[in-house]
Coordinates of C-alpha atoms and ligand atoms in Angstrom, one line a residue:
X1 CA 0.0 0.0 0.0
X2 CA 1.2 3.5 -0.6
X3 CA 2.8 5.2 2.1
X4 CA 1.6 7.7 4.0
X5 CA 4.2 10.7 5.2
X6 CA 3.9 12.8 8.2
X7 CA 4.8 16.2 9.1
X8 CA 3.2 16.9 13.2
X9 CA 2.6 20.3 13.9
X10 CA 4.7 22.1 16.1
X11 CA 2.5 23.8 18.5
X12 CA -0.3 21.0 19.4
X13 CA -3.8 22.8 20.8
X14 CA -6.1 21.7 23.3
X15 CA -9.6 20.0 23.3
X16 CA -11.6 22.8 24.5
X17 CA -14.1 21.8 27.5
X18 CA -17.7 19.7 26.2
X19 CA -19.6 23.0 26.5
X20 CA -17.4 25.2 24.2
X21 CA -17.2 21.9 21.3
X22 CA -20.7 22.6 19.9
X23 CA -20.7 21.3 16.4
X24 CA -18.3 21.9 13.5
X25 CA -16.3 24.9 14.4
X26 CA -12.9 23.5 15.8
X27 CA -10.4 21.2 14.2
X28 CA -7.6 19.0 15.4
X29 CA -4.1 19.8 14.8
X30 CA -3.8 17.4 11.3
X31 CA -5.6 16.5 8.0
X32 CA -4.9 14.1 5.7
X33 CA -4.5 14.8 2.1
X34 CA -4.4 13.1 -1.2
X35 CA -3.7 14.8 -4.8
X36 CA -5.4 13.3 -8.2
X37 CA -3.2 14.1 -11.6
X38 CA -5.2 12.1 -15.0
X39 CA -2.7 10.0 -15.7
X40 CA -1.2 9.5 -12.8
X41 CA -4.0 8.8 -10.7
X42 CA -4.0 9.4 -6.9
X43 CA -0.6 10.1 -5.0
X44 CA 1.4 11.9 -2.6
X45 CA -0.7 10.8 0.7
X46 CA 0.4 12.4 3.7
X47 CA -0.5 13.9 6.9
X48 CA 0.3 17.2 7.6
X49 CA -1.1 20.0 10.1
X50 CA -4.0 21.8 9.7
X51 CA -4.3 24.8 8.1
X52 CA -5.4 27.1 4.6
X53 CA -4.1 26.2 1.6
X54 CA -3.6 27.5 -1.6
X55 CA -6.2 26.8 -4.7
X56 CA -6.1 29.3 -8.0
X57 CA -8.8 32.0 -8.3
X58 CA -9.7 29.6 -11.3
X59 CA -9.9 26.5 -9.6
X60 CA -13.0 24.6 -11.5
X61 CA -14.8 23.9 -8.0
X62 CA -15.4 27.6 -7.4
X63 CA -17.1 27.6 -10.4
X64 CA -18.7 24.3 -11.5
X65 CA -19.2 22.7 -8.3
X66 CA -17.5 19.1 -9.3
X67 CA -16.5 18.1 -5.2
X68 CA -18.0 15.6 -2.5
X69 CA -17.7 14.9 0.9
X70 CA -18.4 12.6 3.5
X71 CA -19.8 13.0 6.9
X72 CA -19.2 10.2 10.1
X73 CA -17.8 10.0 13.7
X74 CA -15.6 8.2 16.6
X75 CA -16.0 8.0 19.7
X76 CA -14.2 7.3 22.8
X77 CA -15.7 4.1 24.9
X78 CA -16.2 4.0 28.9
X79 CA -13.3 1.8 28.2
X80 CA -11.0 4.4 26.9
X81 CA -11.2 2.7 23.6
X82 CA -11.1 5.3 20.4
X83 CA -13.5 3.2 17.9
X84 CA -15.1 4.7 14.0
X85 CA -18.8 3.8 13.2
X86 CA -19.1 1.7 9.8
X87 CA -16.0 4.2 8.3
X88 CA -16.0 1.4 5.3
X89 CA -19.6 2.1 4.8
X90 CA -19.0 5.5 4.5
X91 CA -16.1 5.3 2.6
X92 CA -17.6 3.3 -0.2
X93 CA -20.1 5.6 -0.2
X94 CA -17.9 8.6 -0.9
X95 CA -16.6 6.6 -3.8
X96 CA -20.5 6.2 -5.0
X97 CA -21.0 10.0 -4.7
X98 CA -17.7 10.2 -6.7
X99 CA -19.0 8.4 -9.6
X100 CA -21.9 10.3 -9.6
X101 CA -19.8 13.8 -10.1
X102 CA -17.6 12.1 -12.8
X103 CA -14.5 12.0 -9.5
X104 CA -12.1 9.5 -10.3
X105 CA -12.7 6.2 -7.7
X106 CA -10.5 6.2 -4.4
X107 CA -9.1 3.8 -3.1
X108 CA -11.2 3.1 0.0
X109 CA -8.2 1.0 2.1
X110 CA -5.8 3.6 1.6
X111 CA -8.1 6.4 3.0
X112 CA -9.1 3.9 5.7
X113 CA -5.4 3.6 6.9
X114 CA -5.1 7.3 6.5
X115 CA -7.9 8.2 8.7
X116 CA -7.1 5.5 11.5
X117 CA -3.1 7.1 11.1
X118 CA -5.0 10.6 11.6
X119 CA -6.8 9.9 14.0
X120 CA -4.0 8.4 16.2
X121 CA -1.8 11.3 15.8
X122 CA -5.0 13.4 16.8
X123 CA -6.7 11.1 19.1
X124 CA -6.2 13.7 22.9
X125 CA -9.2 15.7 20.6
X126 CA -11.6 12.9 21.0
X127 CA -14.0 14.1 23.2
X128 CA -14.5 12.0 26.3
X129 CA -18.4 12.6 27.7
X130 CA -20.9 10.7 26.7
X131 CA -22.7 11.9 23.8
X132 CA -19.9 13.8 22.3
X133 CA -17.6 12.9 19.3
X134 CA -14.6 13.8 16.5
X135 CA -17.2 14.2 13.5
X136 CA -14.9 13.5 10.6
X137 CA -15.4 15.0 7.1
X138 CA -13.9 13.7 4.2
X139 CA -13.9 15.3 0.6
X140 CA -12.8 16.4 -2.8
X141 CA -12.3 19.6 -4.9
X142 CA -11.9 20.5 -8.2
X143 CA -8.7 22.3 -8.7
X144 CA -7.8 22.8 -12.3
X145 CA -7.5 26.7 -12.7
X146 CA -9.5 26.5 -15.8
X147 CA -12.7 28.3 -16.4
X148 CA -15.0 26.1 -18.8
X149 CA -17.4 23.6 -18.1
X150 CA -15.6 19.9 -18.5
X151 CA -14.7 16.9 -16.1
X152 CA -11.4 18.1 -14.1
X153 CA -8.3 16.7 -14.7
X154 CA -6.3 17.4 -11.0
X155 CA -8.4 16.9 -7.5
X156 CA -7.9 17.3 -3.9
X157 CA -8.8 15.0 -1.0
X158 CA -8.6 16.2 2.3
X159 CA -10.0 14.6 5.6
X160 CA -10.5 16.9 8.3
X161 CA -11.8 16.2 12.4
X162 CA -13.8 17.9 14.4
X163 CA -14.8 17.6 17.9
X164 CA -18.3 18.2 18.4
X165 CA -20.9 18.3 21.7
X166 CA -23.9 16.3 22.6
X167 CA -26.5 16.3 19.8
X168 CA -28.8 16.4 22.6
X169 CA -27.2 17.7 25.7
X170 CA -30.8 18.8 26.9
X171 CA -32.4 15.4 26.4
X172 CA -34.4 14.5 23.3
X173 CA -36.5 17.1 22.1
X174 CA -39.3 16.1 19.2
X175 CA -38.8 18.5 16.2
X176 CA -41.3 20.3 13.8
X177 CA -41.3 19.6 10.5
X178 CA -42.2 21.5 7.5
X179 CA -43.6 19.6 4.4
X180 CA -41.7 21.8 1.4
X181 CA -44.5 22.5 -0.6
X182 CA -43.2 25.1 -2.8
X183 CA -39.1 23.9 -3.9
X184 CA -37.6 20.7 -4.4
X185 CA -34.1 19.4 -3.7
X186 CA -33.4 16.5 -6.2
X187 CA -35.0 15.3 -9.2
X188 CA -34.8 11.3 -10.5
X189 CA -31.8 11.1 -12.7
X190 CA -30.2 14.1 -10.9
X191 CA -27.6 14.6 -8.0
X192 CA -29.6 13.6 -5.3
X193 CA -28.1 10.2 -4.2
X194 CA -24.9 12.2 -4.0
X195 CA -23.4 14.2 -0.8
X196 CA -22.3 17.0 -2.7
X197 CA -22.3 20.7 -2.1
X198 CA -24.8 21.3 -5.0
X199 CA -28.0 19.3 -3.3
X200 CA -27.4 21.3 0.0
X201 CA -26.9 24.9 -1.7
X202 CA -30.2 24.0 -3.5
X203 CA -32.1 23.1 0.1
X204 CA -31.0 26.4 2.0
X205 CA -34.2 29.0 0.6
X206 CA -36.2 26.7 1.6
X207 CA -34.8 26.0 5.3
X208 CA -34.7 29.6 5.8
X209 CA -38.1 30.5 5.1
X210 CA -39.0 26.9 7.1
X211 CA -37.4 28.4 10.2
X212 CA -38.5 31.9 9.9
X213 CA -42.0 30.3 10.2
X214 CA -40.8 28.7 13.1
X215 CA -40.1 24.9 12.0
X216 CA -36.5 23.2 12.7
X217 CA -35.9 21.8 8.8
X218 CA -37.8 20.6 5.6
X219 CA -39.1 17.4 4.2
X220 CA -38.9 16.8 0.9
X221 CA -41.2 15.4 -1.5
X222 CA -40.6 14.4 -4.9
X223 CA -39.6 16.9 -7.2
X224 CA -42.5 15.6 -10.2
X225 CA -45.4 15.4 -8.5
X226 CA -44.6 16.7 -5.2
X227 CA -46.5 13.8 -3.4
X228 CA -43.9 10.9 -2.4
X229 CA -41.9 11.5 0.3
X230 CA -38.0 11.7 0.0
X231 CA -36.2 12.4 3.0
X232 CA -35.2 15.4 6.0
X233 CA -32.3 18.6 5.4
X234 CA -30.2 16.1 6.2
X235 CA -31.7 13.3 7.4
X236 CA -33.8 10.1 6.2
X237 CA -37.5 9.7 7.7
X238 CA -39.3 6.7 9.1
X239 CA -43.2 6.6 9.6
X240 CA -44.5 3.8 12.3
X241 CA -48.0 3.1 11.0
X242 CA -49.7 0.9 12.8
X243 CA -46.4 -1.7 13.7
X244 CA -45.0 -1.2 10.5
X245 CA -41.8 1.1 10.3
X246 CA -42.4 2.5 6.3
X247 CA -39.2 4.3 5.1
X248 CA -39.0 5.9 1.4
X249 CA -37.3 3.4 -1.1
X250 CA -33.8 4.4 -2.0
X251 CA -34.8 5.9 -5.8
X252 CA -31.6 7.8 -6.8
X253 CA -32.9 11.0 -5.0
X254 CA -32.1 10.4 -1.4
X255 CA -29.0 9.9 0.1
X256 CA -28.7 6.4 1.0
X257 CA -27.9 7.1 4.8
X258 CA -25.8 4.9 7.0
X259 CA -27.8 5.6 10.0
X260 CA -31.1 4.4 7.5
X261 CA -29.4 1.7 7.1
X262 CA -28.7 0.6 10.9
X263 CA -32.1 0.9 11.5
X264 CA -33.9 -1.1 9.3
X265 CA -31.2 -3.9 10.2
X266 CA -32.0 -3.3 13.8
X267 CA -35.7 -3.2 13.4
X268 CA -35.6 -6.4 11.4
X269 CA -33.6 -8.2 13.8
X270 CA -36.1 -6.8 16.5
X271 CA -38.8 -9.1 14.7
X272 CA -40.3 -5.8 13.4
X273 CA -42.2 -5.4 9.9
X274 CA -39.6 -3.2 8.1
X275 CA -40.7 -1.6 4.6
X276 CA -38.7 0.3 2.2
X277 CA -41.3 1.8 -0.3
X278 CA -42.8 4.8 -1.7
X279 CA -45.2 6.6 0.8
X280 CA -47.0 9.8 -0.3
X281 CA -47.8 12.6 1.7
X282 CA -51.4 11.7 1.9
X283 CA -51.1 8.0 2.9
X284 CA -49.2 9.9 6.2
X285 CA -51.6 12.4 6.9
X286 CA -54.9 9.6 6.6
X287 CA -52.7 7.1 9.1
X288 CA -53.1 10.1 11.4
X289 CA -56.6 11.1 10.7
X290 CA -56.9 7.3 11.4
X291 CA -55.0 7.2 15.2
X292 CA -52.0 5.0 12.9
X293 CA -49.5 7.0 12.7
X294 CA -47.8 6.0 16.2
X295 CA -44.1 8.1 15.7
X296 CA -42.4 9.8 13.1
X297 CA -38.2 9.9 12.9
X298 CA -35.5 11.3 11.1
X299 CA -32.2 9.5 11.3
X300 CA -28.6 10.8 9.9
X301 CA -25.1 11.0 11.9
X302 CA -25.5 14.2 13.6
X303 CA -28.3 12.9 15.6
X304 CA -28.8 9.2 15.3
X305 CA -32.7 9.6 15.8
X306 CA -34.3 12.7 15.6
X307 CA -38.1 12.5 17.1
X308 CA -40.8 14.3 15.0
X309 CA -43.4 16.1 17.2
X310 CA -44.9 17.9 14.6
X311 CA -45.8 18.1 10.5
X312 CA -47.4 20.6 8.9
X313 CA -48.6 20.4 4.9
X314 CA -51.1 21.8 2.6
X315 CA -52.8 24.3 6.0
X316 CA -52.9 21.4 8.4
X317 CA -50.7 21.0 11.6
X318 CA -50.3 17.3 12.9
X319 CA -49.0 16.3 16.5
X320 CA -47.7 13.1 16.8
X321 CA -47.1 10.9 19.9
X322 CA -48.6 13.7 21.3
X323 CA -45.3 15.2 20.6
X324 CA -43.6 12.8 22.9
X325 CA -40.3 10.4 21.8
X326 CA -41.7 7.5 21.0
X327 CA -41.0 3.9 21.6
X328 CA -39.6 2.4 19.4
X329 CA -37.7 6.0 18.6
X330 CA -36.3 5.7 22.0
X331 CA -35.5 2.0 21.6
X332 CA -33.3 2.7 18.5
X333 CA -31.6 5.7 19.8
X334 CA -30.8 3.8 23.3
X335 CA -29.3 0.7 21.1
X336 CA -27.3 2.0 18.2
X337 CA -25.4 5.2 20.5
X338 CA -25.1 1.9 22.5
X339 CA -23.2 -0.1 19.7
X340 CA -21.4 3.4 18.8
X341 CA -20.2 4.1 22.3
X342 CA -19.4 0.3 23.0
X343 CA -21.8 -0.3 26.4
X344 CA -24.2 -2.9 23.7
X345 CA -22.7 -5.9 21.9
X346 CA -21.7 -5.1 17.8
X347 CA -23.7 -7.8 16.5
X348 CA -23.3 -6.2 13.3
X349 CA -19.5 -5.9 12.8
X350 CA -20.6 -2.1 12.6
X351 CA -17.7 -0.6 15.2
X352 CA -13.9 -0.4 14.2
X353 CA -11.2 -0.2 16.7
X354 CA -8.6 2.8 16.0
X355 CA -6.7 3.0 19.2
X356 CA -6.7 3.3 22.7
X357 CA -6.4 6.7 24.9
Ligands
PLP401 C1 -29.4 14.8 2.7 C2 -29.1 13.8 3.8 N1 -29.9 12.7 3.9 C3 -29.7 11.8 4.9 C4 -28.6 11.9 5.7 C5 -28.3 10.8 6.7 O1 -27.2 10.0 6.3 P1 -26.3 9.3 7.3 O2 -27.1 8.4 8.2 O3 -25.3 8.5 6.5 O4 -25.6 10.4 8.1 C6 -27.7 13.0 5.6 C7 -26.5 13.1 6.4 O5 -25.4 12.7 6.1 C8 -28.0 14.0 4.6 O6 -27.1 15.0 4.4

């Protein structure tokens, strides 16, 4: 495997205390980066400290967008034990949103070594209280200095950790959901299976007016009939009808999350009915008007499970669970921060050990 060169910093800085860490606004001392040439493919992997860097005025990404990223988390155990949730996962994941924004593949056991190297040179930021973690972002840039609309011929990868705080440091609070009405995020046959910067630069007018009318984020529908349901800013969203847990069918217009992912395992294991389908709108709103719509959930790495107290569509206001966490909400967010911070057995295979503290 290639090698990986270091240069540490020479002035290391400190993990600020859990109530400063909030969420994506410090970094550890070191990043990992990777450069892409055509044909000479990906080389010169290294570690090096964190800082700016130098990209021309030109650089295609400022202009045409072409770039990715990633989005997932360690944590330290009780045990003192610094582990990654499904980093493979995630990583192969990155390549899918590479291929989708014409980003030559990576190769996903180099970046794996380099963000377990990383994160053992960086490992006194891990945050130790539970609930907090190093939120690690991955991704890739277009850097050409070309202007002109073409596939790029020269990339950067960078991986980058933050510490962040408890996502809910006040205790789970159900959140209230706008159904977006007016604009759409992805269209079938776009961008939207794809973490890229594009899908979230289209979603922000319409989480700005959402929370100036008071709501936390959006749900999506579908972008052609604006019926189906897609998914949250940026989370996925399960319905509990009844006891069936109904989450939208992965349709190449919703990320296909991780977190989505651990849940429908878990559920199935549970014994529970699990369906991955199309679910409009309307068939949510009639389960209510029925009494069968038990809980509503988002789910996505920030939060793990995010409750839904309230939806509001076409004039009407729902409350679900009398906007209390629900059951089996609670059941999933006690079992898979569990697996994550190592006090429930991984059944799954789902934890990976980086080092020890
Ligand atoms: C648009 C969108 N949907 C869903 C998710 C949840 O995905 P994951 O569970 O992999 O974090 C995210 C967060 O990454 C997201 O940005």
């Amino acid at each position: 495997m290639t090698d990986i060169a270091v240069t540490l910093a020479d002035k290391r800085g400190t993990l600020p205390s859990d109530d400063k860490l909030g969420f994506g606004k410090i970094f550890t001392d070191h990043m990992f980066v990777l450069d892409y040439e055509s044909g000479r493919g990906w080389y010169n992997a290294r570690i090096v400290p964190y800082g700016d860097f130098d990209i021309s005025p030109a650089a295609m990404v400022l202009h045409y967008g072409q770039a990715i990223f990633e989005g997932m988390k360690a944590f330290c155990t009780e045990d003192n034990r610094v582990t990654m949730y499904r980093p493979v996962d995630h990583l192969n994941r990155f390549n899918n949103s590479a291929d989708i924004l014409s980003i030559p593949q990576m190769d996903v056991k180099l970046l794996h070594a380099g963000l377990k190297k990383l994160i053992e040179i960086d490992k006194e930021w891990v945050p130790k209280s539970l609930g907090t973690s190093l939120y690690i972002r991955p991704f890739v840039i277009s850097v050409d200095p070309f202007v002109g609309v073409k596939v790029a011929d020269q990339y950067k990868l960078f991986i980058i950790l933050s510490p962040v705080g408890a996502y809910y440091a006040s205790g789970f609070k159900p959140v209230k959901i706008k159904v977006e009405e007016n604009y759409v995020r992805a269209v079938k046959g776009g961008l939207g299976e794809a973490k890229t910067p594009a899908n979230y630069a289209a979603s922000l007018k319409a989480s700005e007016e959402a929370k100036k009318e008071g709501f936390t984020q959006v749900l999506w529908l579908d972008a052609l009939e604006q019926k189906y349901v897609e998914e949250v800013g940026t989370m996925n969203i399960f319905f509990k009808i009844d006891d069936e847990i109904i989450t939208p069918e992965l349709n190449g217009s919703i990320l296909n999350g991780i977190t989505r992912r651990s849940v429908i395992q878990v559920a199935k294991d549970w014994g529970m009915k699990v369906s991955e389908r199309r679910i409009s709108i309307d068939e949510v709103f009639a389960a209510h008007a029925e009494g069968r719509l038990k809980e509503v959930f988002g789910s996505g790495t920030a939060a793990v499970i995010s409750p839904v107290g309230e939806l509001s569509w076409n004039g009407k206001n729902i409350v679900i669970n009398n906007n209390q966490t629900g059951e089996t909400s609670q059941k999933l967010f006690d079992y898979i921060t569990g697996i994550q911070q190592g006090r429930v057995a991984d059944k799954f295979g789902w934890v990976d050990e980086v080092t020890k503290l």
